[in-house]
Structures are given as C-alpha cells and as structure tokens.
Tab-separated table of C-alpha atoms and ligand atoms in Angstrom:
chain	number	residue	atom	x	y	z
A	1	MET	CA	-17.189	12.958	-12.684
A	2	ASP	CA	-18.685	11.082	-9.744
A	3	ILE	CA	-16.519	8.598	-7.859
A	4	TYR	CA	-17.896	5.373	-6.412
A	5	PHE	CA	-16.296	3.278	-3.687
A	6	TYR	CA	-17.383	0.040	-2.099
A	7	ASN	CA	-17.985	0.840	1.560
A	8	THR	CA	-17.616	-2.083	3.972
A	9	LEU	CA	-19.708	-0.109	6.459
A	10	THR	CA	-22.826	-0.193	4.261
A	11	HIS	CA	-21.886	-3.296	2.226
A	12	SER	CA	-22.533	-1.349	-0.967
A	13	LYS	CA	-20.894	0.754	-3.633
A	14	GLU	CA	-21.569	4.371	-2.787
A	15	LYS	CA	-21.055	7.741	-4.391
A	16	PHE	CA	-18.091	9.388	-2.720
A	17	LYS	CA	-18.951	12.632	-0.949
A	18	PRO	CA	-15.942	14.357	0.627
A	19	ILE	CA	-16.238	16.012	4.012
A	20	ASP	CA	-14.137	18.913	2.750
A	21	GLU	CA	-13.796	19.381	-1.020
A	22	ASN	CA	-10.366	20.921	-0.465
A	23	GLU	CA	-8.731	17.934	1.170
A	24	ILE	CA	-9.544	14.238	1.428
A	25	LYS	CA	-8.387	12.632	4.638
A	26	ILE	CA	-7.399	8.971	4.631
A	27	TYR	CA	-6.141	6.799	7.460
A	28	SER	CA	-4.349	3.607	6.446
A	29	CYS	CA	-3.424	0.946	8.962
A	30	GLY	CA	0.286	0.509	8.551
A	31	PRO	CA	2.691	-2.319	9.254
A	32	THR	CA	3.626	-3.934	12.523
A	33	VAL	CA	7.366	-3.615	12.118
A	34	TYR	CA	8.521	-6.926	13.550
A	35	LYS	CA	9.284	-8.776	10.317
A	36	ASP	CA	9.738	-8.294	6.593
A	37	ALA	CA	6.704	-7.044	4.715
A	38	THR	CA	5.561	-9.673	2.208
A	39	ILE	CA	4.238	-9.196	-1.313
A	40	GLY	CA	0.825	-9.832	0.304
A	41	ASN	CA	1.250	-6.807	2.574
A	42	MET	CA	2.403	-4.881	-0.454
A	43	ARG	CA	-0.784	-5.761	-2.334
A	44	THR	CA	-2.691	-3.796	0.309
A	45	ASN	CA	-0.257	-0.900	-0.077
A	46	ILE	CA	-0.660	-0.941	-3.860
A	47	PHE	CA	-4.439	-0.742	-3.461
A	48	GLN	CA	-4.037	2.218	-1.090
A	49	ASP	CA	-1.718	3.883	-3.590
A	50	ASN	CA	-4.318	3.445	-6.354
A	51	LEU	CA	-6.884	5.032	-4.077
A	52	ARG	CA	-4.907	8.165	-3.309
A	53	ARG	CA	-3.668	8.530	-6.878
A	54	THR	CA	-7.257	8.217	-8.162
A	55	LEU	CA	-8.396	10.981	-5.837
A	56	GLU	CA	-5.466	13.152	-6.925
A	57	TYR	CA	-6.239	12.455	-10.595
A	58	ASN	CA	-9.727	13.754	-9.883
A	59	GLY	CA	-8.165	16.986	-8.654
A	60	TYR	CA	-8.357	16.395	-4.922
A	61	LYS	CA	-5.621	17.116	-2.456
A	62	VAL	CA	-5.009	14.128	-0.197
A	63	LYS	CA	-3.873	13.978	3.403
A	64	GLN	CA	-3.088	10.389	4.272
A	65	ALA	CA	-1.879	9.219	7.657
A	66	MET	CA	-0.286	5.822	8.192
A	67	ASN	CA	0.733	4.384	11.519
A	68	ILE	CA	3.750	2.285	12.322
A	69	THR	CA	2.838	-0.234	14.999
A	70	ASP	CA	5.936	-0.706	17.109
A	71	VAL	CA	4.253	-1.863	20.310
A	72	GLY	CA	1.072	-3.614	21.452
A	73	HIS	CA	0.242	-5.912	18.534
A	74	LEU	CA	-0.020	-9.289	20.196
A	75	VAL	CA	0.660	-12.547	18.422
A	76	SER	CA	-3.045	-13.450	18.304
A	77	ASP	CA	-4.258	-10.100	16.838
A	78	GLY	CA	-6.456	-10.098	19.934
A	79	ASP	CA	-5.546	-10.119	23.613
A	80	GLU	CA	-3.488	-13.239	23.793
A	81	GLY	CA	0.149	-14.094	23.391
A	82	GLU	CA	3.312	-12.116	23.400
A	83	ASP	CA	3.858	-8.703	21.821
A	84	LYS	CA	5.044	-9.391	18.248
A	85	MET	CA	7.843	-6.817	18.592
A	86	ILE	CA	9.233	-8.421	21.739
A	87	LYS	CA	9.015	-11.932	20.370
A	88	SER	CA	10.918	-10.883	17.264
A	89	ALA	CA	13.505	-8.951	19.312
A	90	LYS	CA	14.193	-12.050	21.411
A	91	GLN	CA	14.460	-14.254	18.325
A	92	GLU	CA	16.878	-11.901	16.583
A	93	GLY	CA	18.859	-11.001	19.712
A	94	LYS	CA	18.137	-7.285	19.333
A	95	THR	CA	16.195	-4.604	21.168
A	96	PRO	CA	12.592	-3.884	20.095
A	97	LEU	CA	13.780	-0.439	18.958
A	98	GLU	CA	16.434	-1.954	16.701
A	99	ILE	CA	13.854	-4.354	15.279
A	100	ALA	CA	11.402	-1.519	14.637
A	101	ASP	CA	14.039	0.681	12.956
A	102	HIS	CA	15.271	-2.142	10.774
A	103	TYR	CA	11.873	-3.283	9.475
A	104	THR	CA	10.511	0.246	9.137
A	105	LYS	CA	13.416	1.109	6.825
A	106	LEU	CA	12.835	-2.026	4.753
A	107	PHE	CA	9.113	-1.269	4.539
A	108	PHE	CA	9.744	2.208	3.158
A	109	ARG	CA	12.343	0.870	0.757
A	110	ASP	CA	9.669	-1.457	-0.658
A	111	LEU	CA	7.154	1.378	-0.964
A	112	GLU	CA	9.755	3.337	-2.910
A	113	ARG	CA	10.604	0.397	-5.142
A	114	LEU	CA	6.905	0.022	-5.947
A	115	ASN	CA	6.621	3.748	-6.658
A	116	ILE	CA	3.996	4.065	-3.935
A	117	GLU	CA	3.334	7.648	-2.903
A	118	MET	CA	4.370	8.409	0.644
A	119	PRO	CA	1.573	9.241	3.080
A	120	GLU	CA	1.721	12.847	4.264
A	121	ILE	CA	1.826	11.684	7.885
A	122	ILE	CA	3.692	8.721	9.305
A	123	CYS	CA	2.994	8.200	12.993
A	124	LYS	CA	4.707	5.767	15.298
A	125	ALA	CA	2.739	4.232	18.160
A	126	THR	CA	5.606	4.732	20.620
A	127	ASP	CA	5.648	8.485	19.835
A	128	ASN	CA	2.019	8.817	20.889
A	129	ILE	CA	1.823	6.933	24.172
A	130	ASN	CA	0.705	9.912	26.271
A	131	ASP	CA	-2.202	10.684	23.955
A	132	MET	CA	-3.280	7.051	24.142
A	133	LEU	CA	-3.059	6.974	27.895
A	134	LYS	CA	-5.280	10.073	28.164
A	135	VAL	CA	-7.916	8.441	25.982
A	136	VAL	CA	-7.856	5.217	27.974
A	137	GLU	CA	-8.298	7.195	31.221
A	138	GLU	CA	-11.206	9.006	29.590
A	139	LEU	CA	-12.813	5.732	28.478
A	140	VAL	CA	-12.565	4.389	32.024
A	141	LYS	CA	-14.020	7.614	33.433
A	142	LYS	CA	-16.961	7.442	31.020
A	143	GLY	CA	-17.623	3.813	31.932
A	144	PHE	CA	-16.651	2.373	28.541
A	145	ALA	CA	-13.604	0.605	29.946
A	146	TYR	CA	-12.834	-1.272	33.162
A	147	GLU	CA	-9.824	-2.667	34.944
A	148	THR	CA	-9.049	-6.348	35.515
A	149	SER	CA	-5.936	-7.896	37.040
A	150	THR	CA	-4.263	-8.026	33.602
A	151	ALA	CA	-5.586	-5.170	31.523
A	152	ILE	CA	-8.041	-2.358	30.905
A	153	TYR	CA	-10.840	-3.766	28.786
A	154	PHE	CA	-13.360	-2.043	26.572
A	155	ASP	CA	-16.915	-3.012	27.526
A	156	ILE	CA	-18.763	-3.620	24.262
A	157	SER	CA	-22.130	-3.894	26.028
A	158	LYS	CA	-21.975	-0.119	26.588
A	159	LEU	CA	-22.413	0.461	22.857
A	160	ASP	CA	-25.704	0.686	20.987
A	161	LYS	CA	-24.354	-1.775	18.416
A	162	TYR	CA	-21.372	-4.098	18.170
A	163	PRO	CA	-20.145	-5.163	15.682
A	164	VAL	CA	-21.024	-2.651	12.972
A	165	LEU	CA	-18.691	-3.602	10.113
A	166	SER	CA	-18.681	-7.357	10.160
A	167	ASN	CA	-21.357	-9.985	10.534
A	168	LEU	CA	-19.972	-11.409	13.744
A	169	ASP	CA	-22.741	-12.963	15.754
A	170	VAL	CA	-21.966	-11.727	19.249
A	171	GLU	CA	-24.728	-13.731	20.911
A	172	LYS	CA	-23.540	-16.960	19.335
A	173	GLN	CA	-19.984	-16.150	20.301
A	174	LYS	CA	-21.084	-15.493	23.844
A	175	ALA	CA	-22.704	-18.914	24.041
A	176	GLY	CA	-19.706	-20.703	22.624
A	177	ALA	CA	-17.073	-18.506	24.186
A	178	ARG	CA	-13.601	-19.919	24.021
A	179	VAL	CA	-12.574	-21.830	27.107
A	180	ASN	CA	-9.441	-19.801	27.663
A	181	VAL	CA	-11.272	-16.510	27.616
A	182	ASP	CA	-10.280	-14.208	30.472
A	183	THR	CA	-12.858	-14.883	33.166
A	184	GLU	CA	-12.563	-11.324	34.419
A	185	LYS	CA	-13.971	-9.986	31.138
A	186	ARG	CA	-17.564	-8.800	31.320
A	187	ASN	CA	-18.249	-9.943	27.730
A	188	PRO	CA	-16.205	-12.379	25.633
A	189	GLN	CA	-15.913	-9.711	22.912
A	190	ASP	CA	-14.413	-7.119	25.278
A	191	PHE	CA	-10.905	-6.259	24.166
A	192	ALA	CA	-7.850	-4.780	25.833
A	193	VAL	CA	-7.226	-1.075	25.310
A	194	TRP	CA	-4.323	-1.026	27.751
A	195	ILE	CA	-2.284	-3.972	28.986
A	196	LYS	CA	-0.489	-4.386	32.295
A	197	ALA	CA	3.113	-5.328	31.700
A	198	PRO	CA	4.392	-8.533	33.279
A	199	GLU	CA	7.655	-8.202	35.138
A	200	ASN	CA	10.748	-7.825	32.912
A	201	HIS	CA	8.550	-6.756	30.017
A	202	LEU	CA	10.707	-4.724	27.626
A	203	MET	CA	8.284	-2.017	26.499
A	204	LYS	CA	6.246	-0.399	29.246
A	205	TRP	CA	5.190	3.033	30.428
A	206	ASP	CA	3.990	4.413	33.755
A	207	SER	CA	0.236	4.671	34.104
A	208	PRO	CA	-2.414	4.809	36.841
A	209	TRP	CA	-2.409	1.002	36.560
A	210	GLY	CA	1.340	0.582	36.925
A	211	PRO	CA	3.864	-0.191	34.186
A	212	SER	CA	1.888	-1.068	31.082
A	213	TYR	CA	1.528	-0.576	27.358
A	214	PRO	CA	-1.198	0.213	24.823
A	215	GLY	CA	-3.360	-2.289	22.968
A	216	TRP	CA	-3.007	-2.385	19.181
A	217	HIS	CA	-6.498	-1.019	18.412
A	218	ILE	CA	-6.270	2.060	20.634
A	219	GLU	CA	-3.186	3.177	18.708
A	220	CYS	CA	-5.118	3.658	15.498
A	221	SER	CA	-8.145	5.290	17.151
A	222	VAL	CA	-5.957	7.819	18.935
A	223	MET	CA	-3.560	8.584	16.080
A	224	SER	CA	-6.298	8.904	13.453
A	225	GLN	CA	-8.171	11.355	15.673
A	226	LYS	CA	-5.009	13.265	16.525
A	227	TYR	CA	-3.799	13.664	12.940
A	228	LEU	CA	-7.037	13.704	10.923
A	229	GLY	CA	-9.779	14.692	13.368
A	230	GLU	CA	-12.722	12.888	14.965
A	231	VAL	CA	-14.275	12.036	11.621
A	232	PHE	CA	-12.363	11.790	8.352
A	233	ASP	CA	-13.190	10.502	4.879
A	234	ILE	CA	-11.701	7.064	4.293
A	235	HIS	CA	-10.217	4.332	6.445
A	236	THR	CA	-8.301	1.572	4.662
A	237	GLY	CA	-6.615	-1.734	5.376
A	238	GLY	CA	-6.498	-5.397	4.484
A	239	ILE	CA	-9.654	-7.473	4.742
A	240	ASP	CA	-8.351	-9.364	7.798
A	241	LEU	CA	-8.594	-6.158	9.831
A	242	ILE	CA	-12.396	-5.946	9.560
A	243	PRO	CA	-13.630	-8.266	12.323
A	244	THR	CA	-11.204	-7.350	15.069
A	245	HIS	CA	-9.003	-4.323	14.550
A	246	HIS	CA	-11.413	-2.063	12.682
A	247	GLU	CA	-14.448	-3.211	14.616
A	248	ASN	CA	-12.640	-2.318	17.824
A	249	GLU	CA	-11.381	0.985	16.471
A	250	ILE	CA	-14.989	1.944	15.763
A	251	ALA	CA	-16.040	0.832	19.248
A	252	GLN	CA	-13.340	2.983	20.843
A	253	SER	CA	-14.116	6.032	18.732
A	254	LYS	CA	-17.778	5.723	19.615
A	255	GLY	CA	-16.721	5.617	23.249
A	256	MET	CA	-14.427	8.620	22.774
A	257	CYS	CA	-16.724	10.918	20.810
A	258	GLY	CA	-19.879	8.999	19.932
A	259	LYS	CA	-18.952	8.790	16.246
A	260	ILE	CA	-17.740	6.254	13.719
A	261	PRO	CA	-14.368	7.764	12.738
A	262	ALA	CA	-14.589	7.421	8.945
A	263	HIS	CA	-17.366	7.701	6.374
A	264	TYR	CA	-15.936	5.088	4.008
A	265	TRP	CA	-14.181	1.881	5.046
A	266	MET	CA	-12.272	0.262	2.212
A	267	HIS	CA	-10.591	-3.125	2.421
A	268	GLY	CA	-8.234	-4.939	0.097
A	269	GLU	CA	-8.601	-8.697	-0.431
A	270	PHE	CA	-5.740	-11.091	0.152
A	271	LEU	CA	-3.026	-12.231	-2.188
A	272	LEU	CA	-2.837	-16.015	-2.531
A	273	ILE	CA	0.266	-17.921	-3.546
A	274	ASP	CA	-0.231	-20.745	-6.018
A	275	GLY	CA	-3.888	-20.784	-5.011
A	276	GLY	CA	-3.298	-21.041	-1.266
A	277	LYS	CA	-2.128	-19.171	1.799
A	278	MET	CA	1.332	-17.724	2.074
A	279	SER	CA	3.075	-19.430	4.940
A	280	LYS	CA	6.528	-20.004	6.316
A	281	SER	CA	5.935	-23.754	6.619
A	282	LEU	CA	5.136	-23.982	2.899
A	283	GLY	CA	8.233	-21.905	2.107
A	284	ASN	CA	6.222	-19.585	-0.106
A	285	VAL	CA	6.529	-16.299	1.756
A	286	TYR	CA	7.832	-13.918	-0.888
A	287	LEU	CA	9.174	-10.414	-0.438
A	288	ILE	CA	9.708	-7.624	-2.946
A	289	GLN	CA	13.403	-8.436	-2.483
A	290	ASP	CA	12.747	-11.950	-3.871
A	291	ILE	CA	11.165	-10.353	-6.922
A	292	VAL	CA	14.235	-8.150	-7.347
A	293	ASN	CA	16.574	-11.119	-6.812
A	294	ARG	CA	14.845	-12.968	-9.627
A	295	GLY	CA	15.636	-10.080	-11.950
A	296	TYR	CA	12.220	-8.417	-12.199
A	297	ASP	CA	11.625	-4.695	-12.030
A	298	PRO	CA	9.469	-4.419	-8.840
A	299	LEU	CA	6.947	-2.463	-10.897
A	300	VAL	CA	6.182	-5.699	-12.754
A	301	TYR	CA	4.564	-6.792	-9.490
A	302	LYS	CA	2.566	-3.569	-9.340
A	303	LEU	CA	1.291	-4.136	-12.877
A	304	PHE	CA	0.547	-7.765	-11.992
A	305	ASN	CA	-1.822	-6.434	-9.306
A	306	TYR	CA	-3.864	-4.587	-11.938
A	307	SER	CA	-5.108	-7.848	-13.405
A	308	THR	CA	-7.729	-8.159	-10.641
A	309	LEU	CA	-9.967	-5.833	-8.648
A	310	TYR	CA	-8.566	-4.972	-5.236
A	311	ARG	CA	-11.684	-6.511	-3.655
A	312	LYS	CA	-11.094	-9.896	-5.273
A	313	LYS	CA	-8.539	-12.510	-4.298
A	314	LEU	CA	-5.449	-12.426	-6.481
A	315	ASN	CA	-3.406	-15.536	-7.132
A	316	PHE	CA	0.354	-14.988	-7.378
A	317	THR	CA	2.421	-17.261	-9.608
A	318	TRP	CA	5.847	-16.742	-11.180
A	319	ASP	CA	4.234	-17.457	-14.572
A	320	GLY	CA	1.886	-14.586	-13.881
A	321	MET	CA	4.913	-12.405	-13.133
A	322	ASP	CA	6.502	-13.415	-16.447
A	323	SER	CA	3.369	-12.343	-18.316
A	324	ALA	CA	3.310	-9.069	-16.388
A	325	LYS	CA	6.968	-8.494	-17.276
A	326	ILE	CA	6.215	-8.927	-20.971
A	327	SER	CA	3.294	-6.526	-20.607
A	328	LEU	CA	5.355	-3.874	-18.849
A	329	ASP	CA	8.118	-4.107	-21.459
A	330	ARG	CA	5.575	-3.862	-24.292
A	331	LEU	CA	3.823	-0.933	-22.701
A	332	ARG	CA	7.060	0.968	-22.217
A	333	ASP	CA	8.170	0.132	-25.781
A	334	ALA	CA	4.838	1.304	-27.145
A	335	TYR	CA	5.214	4.535	-25.214
A	336	GLN	CA	8.730	5.110	-26.600
A	337	LYS	CA	7.378	4.711	-30.128
A	338	HIS	CA	4.782	7.406	-29.537
A	339	ILE	CA	7.184	9.956	-28.059
A	340	ASN	CA	8.391	11.352	-31.347
A	341	GLY	CA	5.354	10.369	-33.387
A	342	THR	CA	4.020	13.040	-35.686
A	343	TYR	CA	0.516	11.728	-36.319
A	344	ASP	CA	-2.041	14.352	-35.362
A	345	ILE	CA	-4.614	12.236	-33.589
A	346	ASP	CA	-8.011	13.796	-33.174
A	347	ASP	CA	-8.459	15.386	-29.746
A	348	SER	CA	-11.979	14.023	-29.485
A	349	GLU	CA	-10.613	10.485	-29.760
A	350	LEU	CA	-8.184	11.119	-26.924
A	351	GLU	CA	-10.947	12.649	-24.847
A	352	LYS	CA	-13.007	9.505	-25.374
A	353	TYR	CA	-10.182	7.351	-23.979
A	354	GLU	CA	-9.573	9.737	-21.129
A	355	LYS	CA	-13.231	9.548	-20.166
A	356	GLN	CA	-13.210	5.742	-20.315
A	357	PHE	CA	-10.106	5.605	-18.129
A	358	LEU	CA	-11.607	7.996	-15.592
A	359	GLU	CA	-14.865	6.047	-15.527
A	360	ALA	CA	-12.921	2.863	-14.770
A	361	ILE	CA	-10.833	4.215	-11.910
A	362	ASN	CA	-13.806	6.101	-10.484
A	363	ASP	CA	-15.787	2.885	-10.471
A	364	ASP	CA	-14.266	1.595	-7.231
A	365	LEU	CA	-10.713	1.566	-8.648
A	366	ASN	CA	-11.424	-0.819	-11.494
A	367	MET	CA	-7.840	-1.276	-12.647
A	368	PRO	CA	-8.458	-4.194	-15.058
A	369	VAL	CA	-10.843	-2.014	-17.092
A	370	ALA	CA	-8.506	0.996	-16.782
A	371	MET	CA	-5.666	-1.169	-18.146
A	372	SER	CA	-7.745	-2.244	-21.125
A	373	VAL	CA	-8.132	1.450	-22.035
A	374	VAL	CA	-4.394	2.008	-21.561
A	375	TRP	CA	-3.642	-0.865	-23.949
A	376	GLU	CA	-6.069	0.369	-26.566
A	377	VAL	CA	-4.344	3.747	-26.545
A	378	ALA	CA	-0.792	2.376	-26.428
A	379	LYS	CA	-1.370	-0.048	-29.302
A	380	LYS	CA	-2.542	2.602	-31.769
A	381	PRO	CA	-0.618	2.025	-34.997
A	382	GLU	CA	-0.447	5.772	-35.653
A	383	LYS	CA	2.408	7.169	-33.575
A	384	SER	CA	1.573	10.391	-31.845
A	385	LYS	CA	3.196	12.621	-29.235
A	386	LYS	CA	-0.285	13.324	-27.944
A	387	ILE	CA	-0.755	9.625	-27.173
A	388	ALA	CA	2.541	9.579	-25.282
A	389	LYS	CA	1.294	12.542	-23.268
A	390	LEU	CA	-1.981	10.777	-22.480
A	391	LEU	CA	-0.122	7.640	-21.396
A	392	ARG	CA	2.001	9.747	-19.040
A	393	LYS	CA	-1.208	11.180	-17.634
A	394	PHE	CA	-2.635	7.683	-17.061
A	395	ASP	CA	0.610	6.778	-15.324
A	396	ARG	CA	-0.195	9.338	-12.634
A	397	VAL	CA	-2.660	6.691	-11.423
A	398	LEU	CA	-0.829	3.533	-12.477
A	399	GLY	CA	2.550	4.577	-11.071
A	400	ILE	CA	4.436	2.052	-13.206
A	401	LYS	CA	6.918	4.504	-14.794
A	402	ILE	CA	5.558	4.005	-18.278
A	403	ASP	CA	8.128	6.460	-19.612
A	404	LYS	CA	11.052	4.439	-18.337
A	405	SER	CA	12.934	3.386	-21.450
A	406	LYS	CA	15.255	0.434	-21.666
A	407	THR	CA	18.163	2.898	-21.571
A	408	ASP	CA	17.212	3.701	-17.977
A	409	GLU	CA	18.478	0.306	-16.947
A	410	ILE	CA	21.813	0.642	-18.712
A	411	PRO	CA	24.796	0.213	-16.377
A	412	GLU	CA	27.054	3.185	-15.720
A	413	GLU	CA	29.952	1.530	-17.543
A	414	ILE	CA	27.932	1.309	-20.774
A	415	LYS	CA	26.691	4.865	-20.365
A	416	GLU	CA	30.323	6.027	-20.174
A	417	LEU	CA	31.167	4.123	-23.362
A	418	LEU	CA	28.195	5.768	-25.057
A	419	GLU	CA	29.509	9.166	-24.065
A	420	LEU	CA	32.964	8.316	-25.493
A	421	ARG	CA	31.358	7.105	-28.723
A	422	LYS	CA	29.313	10.274	-28.970
A	423	LYS	CA	32.502	12.312	-28.633
A	424	ALA	CA	34.262	10.153	-31.269
A	425	ARG	CA	31.398	10.735	-33.706
A	426	GLU	CA	31.437	14.462	-33.075
A	427	ASP	CA	35.165	14.345	-33.914
A	428	LYS	CA	34.311	12.263	-36.999
A	429	ASN	CA	36.591	9.542	-35.665
A	430	TRP	CA	34.609	6.714	-37.264
A	431	ASP	CA	37.151	3.972	-36.495
A	432	GLU	CA	36.984	4.780	-32.800
A	433	SER	CA	33.178	4.977	-32.963
A	434	ASP	CA	33.013	1.485	-34.533
A	435	ARG	CA	35.467	0.110	-32.017
A	436	ILE	CA	33.383	1.356	-29.107
A	437	ARG	CA	30.237	-0.040	-30.744
A	438	GLU	CA	31.908	-3.483	-30.775
A	439	GLU	CA	33.057	-3.118	-27.180
A	440	ILE	CA	29.504	-2.263	-26.140
A	441	LYS	CA	28.207	-5.248	-28.108
A	442	GLU	CA	30.601	-7.573	-26.311
A	443	LYS	CA	29.126	-6.296	-23.053
A	444	GLY	CA	25.619	-7.268	-24.230
A	445	TYR	CA	24.170	-4.048	-25.638
A	446	ILE	CA	23.375	-2.841	-29.143
A	447	VAL	CA	23.882	0.773	-30.217
A	448	LYS	CA	21.873	2.193	-33.076
A	449	ASP	CA	22.263	5.589	-34.683
A	450	SER	CA	19.259	7.667	-35.555
A	451	LYS	CA	18.752	11.303	-36.405
A	452	ASN	CA	18.096	11.900	-32.696
A	453	GLY	CA	21.443	10.406	-31.703
A	454	GLN	CA	22.396	7.021	-30.288
A	455	THR	CA	19.852	4.585	-28.898
A	456	ILE	CA	20.775	1.528	-26.922
A	457	GLU	CA	19.063	-1.700	-26.006
A	458	LYS	CA	19.949	-5.061	-24.534
A	459	ALA	CA	21.267	-7.505	-27.162
B	501	LIG	P1	0.810	-8.546	9.032
B	501	LIG	O1	2.209	-8.015	8.937
B	501	LIG	O2	0.701	-10.000	8.698
B	501	LIG	O3	0.120	-8.142	10.288
B	501	LIG	O4	0.031	-7.816	7.865
B	501	LIG	C1	-0.092	-6.443	7.773
B	501	LIG	C2	-1.271	-6.157	6.917
B	501	LIG	O5	-1.000	-6.545	5.562
B	501	LIG	C3	-2.458	-7.034	7.315
B	501	LIG	O6	-3.213	-6.472	8.285
B	501	LIG	C4	-3.209	-7.164	6.052
B	501	LIG	O7	-4.114	-6.098	5.957
B	501	LIG	C5	-2.168	-7.078	4.986
B	501	LIG	N1	-1.887	-8.416	4.498
B	501	LIG	C6	-1.274	-9.450	5.130
B	501	LIG	N2	-1.194	-10.524	4.346
B	501	LIG	C7	-1.773	-10.182	3.184
B	501	LIG	C8	-2.029	-10.859	1.949
B	501	LIG	N3	-1.656	-12.136	1.750
B	501	LIG	N4	-2.654	-10.171	0.961
B	501	LIG	C9	-3.030	-8.896	1.119
B	501	LIG	N5	-2.829	-8.193	2.260
B	501	LIG	C10	-2.217	-8.812	3.274
B	502	LIG	ZN1	-4.968	0.236	12.478
C-alpha cells in the first residue's frame, strides 16, 4: 500500500518513494545534552518512533541516525551567546564532558521508558570534529564560506535560493537587520559554520583559524552525509528547527555537494502545557520522570500523544493523562480477555481492520484514526485469540506494550508469595493456600483461581 508523508520541503502531502527499496535512511536531529529532556522533546521522539515503526510495519528495513549535540549549540540557536554545554557545566560545577554523559544517559533512559526504538546509529558531535573541519575548509575553498575576526561564516548569497524550507523573507530581514548583527557578516542571514574560541574556552580544537569549535548546523550536515550519504530519504525534527537549523543544513549541503540532503523533511509540532508554552518561570517544565513520580506508566504519555496528529499542537494536561491512563488500562484488559478466547472470527473481518489500520498510519502517521481502529477491534464482544494476535501486530507500530498484563507490575514480594501458594496447592495444602491468599490480600492484591492457574490483580 502507498505511504503518504507531509513534506515541509514541498508544503504538501506526497507519496513516499524510497531511494533504495531495501533500506530507508532517516536522519533525526537529536538532543543537545546540556539539560533534562522534557516531555515536549519526547513528543518529537515519539513522532519519530511512529515514523520508523510505520516504515517497518510496511516491510522496510530502516537505518536511522541520530546525533548527540555536545558542542556548538549556542544559547540563541543562532550565532549569539554562550555554548549551551559550557553554560550548563559552569552552572552545575562540572566539566562539559560530565554534563554530556549525564544528560545523554538520562535521554536514553527516557527513550527506553517510552519504548522508543533505538536509532541504528548514534553519533556524537565531538567524535566527528575532524570530518567537520575538513568540510569547513572545503566550503571556504569553494567560496561558500569566509573568515571574520570571530568565526567562519556561510555566505548565503552564493546559493541559488535561500531559504528553501521556510517562508523567511530574506530581503525584508536584510532591511530590518538586527542592530547587534555582526558587522563583518556579508549578509545578515549568514551563519557561523566554525567559531573561533575566546580565551579560556573549555571546548576547542586546533584549526587553520586557531583554537575553535564547530557551529551547531555543520554537525548535522557532516554527520548525516558521513553516516547516510549525500542524499538520504527522510530528515526529521521539531518544527522549531525549520527556519534556522534545517535551513542552514540545506545551505551547507548545497555548498558541499550541490544537493538538498533529504527528499522528505518531516517536522513534529510542539507540545503545549495547559494551553501555553512550557517554561521554567511558569514552573511547568515536566519530564518523563515527573510522569513516573506521579505513578503513571510512561507509556500512558505515549498513548496520550496518539490523540492528535504529530503535525498539530498537542495540549498537555494531567486530566488528559488520567484519561489516557484509563484508556491504556482498558486496552490492556481487553487484550487479556482475547488471549484465550475461542471465538473463530472471520479472517475477512480481521483483514478489513488491518487494512483500515494500515491506511491510517500510511496517511502521514494518522494515529488518532489508527487508534479508533484499534479500539473497534479490542472492544469486540466475541473473545478471540486471533484478535489478540492482531492487537499485538498493531502494537508493533503503537509501541505501548498492549500485552502487558496487570501481573507485570506485581512486586517481587507478591510474586514470591504466589509461587509459595502455587506449591501449597500442588501439595493440596488448602489451609496454607488460603493463608497465603489472605497475606497477599493484606498487601493489596487479589488472587483468583482459574483453570489456567492463579491470576492476580490490584485490590
Ligand atoms: P531543546 O532541548 O529545547 O533544544 O529541544 C530539542 C528539540 O526538541 C527541539 O529542537 C525541538 O525539536 C524539540 N522540542 C522542544 N520543545 C518541544 C515541545 N514543547 N514540543 C515538541 N518538541 C519540542
Ligand atoms: Zn540537526
């Protein structure tokens, strides 16, 4: 079945045509590891997970590369301010390396908690400095970049078109250029590909221009080319990356090889909190850890994301999380009821649902419609093993562990008591069995006996 994606490059939904049918190559802009990733950042990662899982569901092999920005991302997202890594290191009294290690670990822990598939390639900016330096030298040699007293800038006037993704009006921006714009820049839109390090700067490397470090945008251009080739299938990121980071990546790649690096550019919209921006001053910056601390399974948050298209704003509220929790519990319960069901549902009916589900995900990852199909299947009054199997298949895209039963969350201590009770029943020691049942009850769980053995749920 055909797949359609909204392509920011053409501002339209397009039929997806892979470069190589055998492997789809995706580059996803990863985190700048100077602080905790928020649930907003994780929304973008959930969208990227849906994308790769959808391609895999369609039978494609995926090669996804994600960078870890551990140098060069300045506070302004442009060419101004301190390096975010260094600022954070100073604030926390650590080295930039310690900061990067710490937040990278936490980032991957969150991906795991959200059951997000790991990209095949994880590349750190600081591991690829030499490759970046070579490209910058090349850009200077070709006349696409020039030196000033502070940096090496990319000259956007050397391109046939800039910008290509966004609707930035360069002429208007030129006229109203910001007062603090670097006067040595040839064009206000020129951006730094390489930055000269001030004295005592913590992260710097030798270069023809003295001790210096890479700009944020060059990292992604160089690493995507190195790991996926000059042109790959899909480039992803959050919507905020369009006007600066991705625009500049395209500019650099055109300077490097004359090509736009990806055929499809896909961007996830922002998560709002209580209808507004997430911000420290409002005290509403939430992490996956906050979700865990409030007693939710992190996958409740993943399911919560499926209520809206990835290209639409999503408003986070704790009430919304409560509804998503009820939904996840109901879905998992419904699945458990189908596992041993004996109803022989007609294959053609299942095929109909499977087709509807595939149509939804292939229509630019339409998760709300896909979920409505999942619910229709799960809610079938006739209990059937075949339905359970289909739900497991859908979960290859959803990644919400639909087959996780309530017993999965049972503490070790209760599991041990269950084992002892099982042994007592095998020995026909009914008094002991009843005693253990009571002990389990006092600890907040209810044991039931069925022909398949003991089942347990929270009281
Ligand atoms: P940051 O750590 O703020 O640079 O964010 C890393 C990436 O996460 C950004 O480039 C965005 O693409 C994405 N992101 C940040 N905030 C949000 C949000 N509220 N909703 C969705 N994505 C976000
Ligand atoms: Zn990037």
